[in-house]
Short mmCIF file of C-alpha atoms in Angstrom, two decimals:
data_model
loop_
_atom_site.label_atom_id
_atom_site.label_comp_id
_atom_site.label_asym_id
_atom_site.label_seq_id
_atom_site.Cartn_x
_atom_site.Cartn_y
_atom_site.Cartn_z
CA UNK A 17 -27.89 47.50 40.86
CA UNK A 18 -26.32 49.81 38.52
CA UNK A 19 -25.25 53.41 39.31
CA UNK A 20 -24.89 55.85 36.19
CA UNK A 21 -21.81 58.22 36.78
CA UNK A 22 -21.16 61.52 34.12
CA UNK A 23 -21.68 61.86 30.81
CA UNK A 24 -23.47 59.00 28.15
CA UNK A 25 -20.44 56.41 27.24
CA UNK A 26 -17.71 57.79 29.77
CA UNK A 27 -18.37 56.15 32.88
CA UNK A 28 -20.39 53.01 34.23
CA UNK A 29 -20.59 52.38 38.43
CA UNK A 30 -21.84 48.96 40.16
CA UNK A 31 -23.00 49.24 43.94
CA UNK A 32 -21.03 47.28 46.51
CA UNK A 33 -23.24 44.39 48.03
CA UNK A 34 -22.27 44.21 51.50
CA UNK A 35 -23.50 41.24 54.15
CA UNK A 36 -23.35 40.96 57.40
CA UNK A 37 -25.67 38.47 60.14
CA UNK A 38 -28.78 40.08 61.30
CA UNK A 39 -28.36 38.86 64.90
CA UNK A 40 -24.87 38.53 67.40
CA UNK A 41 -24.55 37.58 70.56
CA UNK A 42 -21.51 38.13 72.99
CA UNK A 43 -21.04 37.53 76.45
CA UNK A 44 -21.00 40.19 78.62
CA UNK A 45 -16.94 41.02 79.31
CA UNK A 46 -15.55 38.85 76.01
CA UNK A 47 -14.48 39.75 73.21
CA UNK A 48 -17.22 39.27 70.28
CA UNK A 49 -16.84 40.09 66.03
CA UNK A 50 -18.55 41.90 63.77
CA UNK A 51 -18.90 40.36 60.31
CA UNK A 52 -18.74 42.09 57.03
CA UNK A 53 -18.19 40.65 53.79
CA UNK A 54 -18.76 42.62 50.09
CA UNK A 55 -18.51 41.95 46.87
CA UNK A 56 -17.20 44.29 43.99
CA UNK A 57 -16.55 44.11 40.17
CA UNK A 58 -13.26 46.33 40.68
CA UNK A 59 -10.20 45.33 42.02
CA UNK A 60 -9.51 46.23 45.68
CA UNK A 61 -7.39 49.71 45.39
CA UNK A 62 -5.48 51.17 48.32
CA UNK A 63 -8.17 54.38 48.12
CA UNK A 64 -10.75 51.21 49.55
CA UNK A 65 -12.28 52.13 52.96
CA UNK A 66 -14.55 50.91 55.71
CA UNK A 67 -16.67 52.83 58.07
CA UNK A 68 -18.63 51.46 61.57
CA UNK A 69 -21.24 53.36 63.04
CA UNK A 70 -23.43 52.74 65.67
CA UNK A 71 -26.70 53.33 66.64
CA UNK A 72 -27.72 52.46 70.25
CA UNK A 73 -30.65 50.45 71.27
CA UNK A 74 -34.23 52.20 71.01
CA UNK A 75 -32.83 55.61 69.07
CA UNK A 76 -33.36 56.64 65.50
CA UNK A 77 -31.20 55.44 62.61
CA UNK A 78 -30.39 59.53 62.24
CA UNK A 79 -28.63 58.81 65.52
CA UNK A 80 -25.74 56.67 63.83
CA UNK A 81 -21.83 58.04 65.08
CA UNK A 82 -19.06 56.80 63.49
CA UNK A 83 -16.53 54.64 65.75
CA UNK A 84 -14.28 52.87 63.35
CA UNK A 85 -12.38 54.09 60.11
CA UNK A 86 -10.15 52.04 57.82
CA UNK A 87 -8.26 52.94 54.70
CA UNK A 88 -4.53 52.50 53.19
CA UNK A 89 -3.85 49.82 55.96
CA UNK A 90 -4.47 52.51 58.49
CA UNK A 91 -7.30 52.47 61.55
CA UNK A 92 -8.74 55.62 62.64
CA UNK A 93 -11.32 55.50 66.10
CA UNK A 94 -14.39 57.35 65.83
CA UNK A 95 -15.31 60.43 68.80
CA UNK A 96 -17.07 57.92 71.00
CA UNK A 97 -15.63 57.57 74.26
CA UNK A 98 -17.53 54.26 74.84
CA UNK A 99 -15.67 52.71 72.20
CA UNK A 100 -12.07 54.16 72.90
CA UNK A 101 -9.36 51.29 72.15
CA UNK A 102 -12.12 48.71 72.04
CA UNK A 103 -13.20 48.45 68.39
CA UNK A 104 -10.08 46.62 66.16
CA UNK A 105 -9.40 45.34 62.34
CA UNK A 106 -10.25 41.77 61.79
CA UNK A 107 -10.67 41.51 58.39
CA UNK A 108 -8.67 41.30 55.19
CA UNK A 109 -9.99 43.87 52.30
CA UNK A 110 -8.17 41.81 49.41
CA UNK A 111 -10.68 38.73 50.78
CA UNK A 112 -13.36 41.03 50.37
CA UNK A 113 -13.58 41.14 54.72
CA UNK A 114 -14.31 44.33 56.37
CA UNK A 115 -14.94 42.71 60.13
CA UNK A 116 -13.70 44.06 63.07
CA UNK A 117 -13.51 43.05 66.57
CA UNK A 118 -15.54 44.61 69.88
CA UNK A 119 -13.07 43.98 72.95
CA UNK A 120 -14.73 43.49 76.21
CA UNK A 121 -18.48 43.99 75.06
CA UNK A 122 -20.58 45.72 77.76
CA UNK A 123 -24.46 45.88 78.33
CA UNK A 124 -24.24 49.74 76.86
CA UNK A 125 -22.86 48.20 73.68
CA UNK A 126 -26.29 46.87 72.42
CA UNK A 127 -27.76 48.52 69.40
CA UNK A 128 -27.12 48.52 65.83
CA UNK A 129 -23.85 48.51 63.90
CA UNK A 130 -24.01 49.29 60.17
CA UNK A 131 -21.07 48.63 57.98
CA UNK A 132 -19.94 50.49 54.74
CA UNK A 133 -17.50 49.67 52.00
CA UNK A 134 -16.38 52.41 49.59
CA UNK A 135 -14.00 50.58 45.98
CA UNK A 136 -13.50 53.47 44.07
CA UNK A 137 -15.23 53.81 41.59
CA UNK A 138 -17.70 51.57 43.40
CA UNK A 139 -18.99 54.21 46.19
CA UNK A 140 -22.89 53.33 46.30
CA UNK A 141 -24.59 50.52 48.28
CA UNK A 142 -26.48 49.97 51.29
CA UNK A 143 -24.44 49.58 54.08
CA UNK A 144 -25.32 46.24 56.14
CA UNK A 145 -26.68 46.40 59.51
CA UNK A 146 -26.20 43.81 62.37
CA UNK A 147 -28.29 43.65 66.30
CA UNK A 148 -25.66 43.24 68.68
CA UNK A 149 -26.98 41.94 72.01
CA UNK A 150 -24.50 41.65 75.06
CA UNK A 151 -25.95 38.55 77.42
CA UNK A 152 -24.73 36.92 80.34
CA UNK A 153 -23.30 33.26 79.59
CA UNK A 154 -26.00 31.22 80.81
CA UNK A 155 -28.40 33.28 77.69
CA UNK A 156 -26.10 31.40 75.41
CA UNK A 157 -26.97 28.79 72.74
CA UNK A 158 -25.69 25.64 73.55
CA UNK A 159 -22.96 24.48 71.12
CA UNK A 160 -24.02 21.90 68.84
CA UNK A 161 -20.40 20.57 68.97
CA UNK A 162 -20.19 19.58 72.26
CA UNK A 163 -23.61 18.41 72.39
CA UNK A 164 -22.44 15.77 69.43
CA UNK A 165 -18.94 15.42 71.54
CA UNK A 166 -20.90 14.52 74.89
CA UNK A 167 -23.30 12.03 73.13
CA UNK A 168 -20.63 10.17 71.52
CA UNK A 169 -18.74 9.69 74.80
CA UNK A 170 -21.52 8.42 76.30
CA UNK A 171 -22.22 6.03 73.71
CA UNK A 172 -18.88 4.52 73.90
CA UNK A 173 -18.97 4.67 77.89
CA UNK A 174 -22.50 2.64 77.36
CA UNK A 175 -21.38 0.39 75.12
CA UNK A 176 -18.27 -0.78 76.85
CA UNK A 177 -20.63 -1.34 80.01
CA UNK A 178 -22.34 -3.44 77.78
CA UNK A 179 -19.27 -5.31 76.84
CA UNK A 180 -18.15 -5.88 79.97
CA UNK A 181 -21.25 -7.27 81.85
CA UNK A 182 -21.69 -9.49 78.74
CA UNK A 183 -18.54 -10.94 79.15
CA UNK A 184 -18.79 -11.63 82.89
CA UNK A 185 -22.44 -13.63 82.21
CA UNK A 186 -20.82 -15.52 79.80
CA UNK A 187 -18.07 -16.63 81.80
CA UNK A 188 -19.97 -17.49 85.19
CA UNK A 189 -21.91 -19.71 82.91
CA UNK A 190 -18.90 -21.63 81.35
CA UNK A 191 -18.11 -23.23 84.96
CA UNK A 192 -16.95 -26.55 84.95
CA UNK A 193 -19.67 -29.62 85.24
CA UNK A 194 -19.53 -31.16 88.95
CA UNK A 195 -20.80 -34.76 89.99
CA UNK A 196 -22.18 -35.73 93.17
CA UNK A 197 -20.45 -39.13 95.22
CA UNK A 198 -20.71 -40.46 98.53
CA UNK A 199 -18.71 -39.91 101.68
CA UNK A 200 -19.29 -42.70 104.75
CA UNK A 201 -18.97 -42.31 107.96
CA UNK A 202 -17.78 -44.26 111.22
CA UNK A 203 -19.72 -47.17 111.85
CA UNK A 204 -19.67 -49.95 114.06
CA UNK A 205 -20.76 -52.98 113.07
CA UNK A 206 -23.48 -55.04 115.44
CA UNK A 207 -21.77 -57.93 117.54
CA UNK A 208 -24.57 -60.07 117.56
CA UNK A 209 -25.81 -62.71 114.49
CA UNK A 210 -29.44 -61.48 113.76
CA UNK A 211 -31.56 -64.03 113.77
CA UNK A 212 -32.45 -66.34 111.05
CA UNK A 213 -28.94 -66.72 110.59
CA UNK A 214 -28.22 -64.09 108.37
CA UNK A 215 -25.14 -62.10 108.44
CA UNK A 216 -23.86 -58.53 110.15
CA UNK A 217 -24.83 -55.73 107.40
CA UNK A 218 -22.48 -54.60 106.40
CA UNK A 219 -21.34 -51.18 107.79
CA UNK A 220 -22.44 -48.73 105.03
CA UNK A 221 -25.65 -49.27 106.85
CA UNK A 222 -24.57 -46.00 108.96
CA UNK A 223 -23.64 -44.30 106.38
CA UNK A 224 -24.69 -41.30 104.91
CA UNK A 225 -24.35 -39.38 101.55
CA UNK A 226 -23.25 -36.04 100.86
CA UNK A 227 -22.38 -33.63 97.57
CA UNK A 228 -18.79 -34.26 97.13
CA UNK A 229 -17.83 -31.84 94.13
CA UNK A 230 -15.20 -33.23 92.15
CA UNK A 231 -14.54 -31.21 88.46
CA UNK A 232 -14.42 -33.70 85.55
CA UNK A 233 -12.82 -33.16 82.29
CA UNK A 234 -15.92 -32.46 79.34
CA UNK A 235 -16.12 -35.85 76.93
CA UNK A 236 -14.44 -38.54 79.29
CA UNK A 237 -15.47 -41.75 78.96
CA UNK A 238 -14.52 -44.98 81.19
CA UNK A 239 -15.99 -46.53 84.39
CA UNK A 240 -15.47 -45.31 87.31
CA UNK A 241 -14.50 -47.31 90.91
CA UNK A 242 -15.98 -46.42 94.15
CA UNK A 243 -13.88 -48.53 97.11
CA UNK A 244 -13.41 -48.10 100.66
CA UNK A 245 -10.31 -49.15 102.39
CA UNK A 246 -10.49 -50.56 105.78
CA UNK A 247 -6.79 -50.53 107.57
CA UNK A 248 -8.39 -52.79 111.01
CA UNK A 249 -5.97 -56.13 109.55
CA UNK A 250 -8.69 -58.32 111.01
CA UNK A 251 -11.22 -60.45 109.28
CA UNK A 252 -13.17 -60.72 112.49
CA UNK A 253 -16.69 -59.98 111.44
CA UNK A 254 -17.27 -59.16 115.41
CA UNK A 255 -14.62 -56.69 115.85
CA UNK A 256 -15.05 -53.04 115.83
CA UNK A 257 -13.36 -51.20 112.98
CA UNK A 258 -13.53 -47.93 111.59
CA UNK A 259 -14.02 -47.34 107.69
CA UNK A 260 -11.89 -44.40 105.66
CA UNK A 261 -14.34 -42.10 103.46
CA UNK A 262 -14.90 -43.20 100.38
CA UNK A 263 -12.10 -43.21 97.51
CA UNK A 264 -12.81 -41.94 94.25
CA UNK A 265 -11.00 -43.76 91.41
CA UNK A 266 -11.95 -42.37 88.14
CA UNK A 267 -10.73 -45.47 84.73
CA UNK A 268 -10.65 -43.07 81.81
CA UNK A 269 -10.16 -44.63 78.61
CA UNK A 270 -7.30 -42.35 76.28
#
């Protein structure tokens, strides 16, 4: 937008373009910022100033006070006793920043606030207007950030779960292979020839078998000897005797 200034050929204006979000929300007792950016075709002179006014909720845009004035590096409060020492420079005119910052934002503080830049000998342009609404916390918006922050964690806490009942399967099923023997137990052999001649069986007769787990090593090869040793020194097939459990005797070839 173009602004003709004075006589044909002397003088040629441009209007500031000022921005500023149409929506802010602050918690109630925290400090919150105003944003207001421009943009203008002249350099930033020390005559460059920025006015805040305010307009509170459900009144008239005619009803607009003024409660912040920069220029020269200088702040000046406006008349309003609700803003007294709360409304401070935040921004930074040669970055083209006219914000400034509302210190402990109250319930009364919702309304409008309209921002205006004046670059001599840019002085025209419609100033930018932002709602400010003070809210409790919990009226918030969640923050994306930790939203992304909290789902990663738990991915990581999930997937080292994962890891580690993985790990434990795997290793209950890598046990060690187990073979079954047999143990015997006391017997006494009978004193008496049976008849027909035949001999005493033999005292295993009374014995019984049992799950004896023994580990043994994955790929050996070899026979293996099952004896038991009987310590009675007689040959006496009518004498009592009592018979060890069963020794294991494993011939691996190497």
């Amino acid at each position: 937008v173009c602004v003709y200034t004075g006589p044909p050929g002397i003088n040629l204006t441009f209007a500031i373009e000022l921005y500023a979000p149409a929506e802010v929300l602050v918690e109630n007792g925290t400090t919150g910022i105003l944003k207001c950016s421009f943009k203008s075709r002249e350099v930033i002179s020390s005559a460059a100033t920025v006015i805040w006014s305010f307009s509170p909720a459900g009144s008239d845009a005619g009803s607009a006070v003024s409660i912040f004035y920069y220029t020269s590096a200088n702040h000046y409060p406006g008349s309003v006793a609700q803003f007294k020492d709360r409304v401070k420079w935040a921004g930074d005119l040669n970055k083209k920043d006219a914000s400034v910052h509302l210190i402990e934002a109250q319930f009364n503080d919702n309304g409008t606030y309209s921002c205006a830049v004046i670059n001599p000998p840019d002085i025209s342009g419609t100033a930018a207007q932002t709602q400010l609404k003070v809210v409790i916390k919990e009226s918030l918006p969640q923050d994306n950030t930790a939203v992304v922050v909290a789902a990663v964690c738990g991915a990581v806490i999930g997937l080292i779960l994962i890891s580690v009942v993985t790990c434990l399967i795997i290793k209950r099923h890598q046990t060690t292979h187990e073979y079954e023997g047999c143990t015997s137990v006391e017997s006494v052999s009978s004193n008496a020839t049976r008849p027909g001649g035949k001999k005493p069986e033999s005292s295993l007769e009374g014995s019984r078998c049992s799950s004896h787990s023994t580990p043994v090593q994955v790929g050996a090869t070899g026979p293996v000897i099952y004896a038991q040793l009987d310590h009675t020194g007689t040959k006496n097939p009518n004498s009592f005797h009592k018979m060890e459990p069963v020794v294991y005797a494993d011939i691996r070839k190497n």
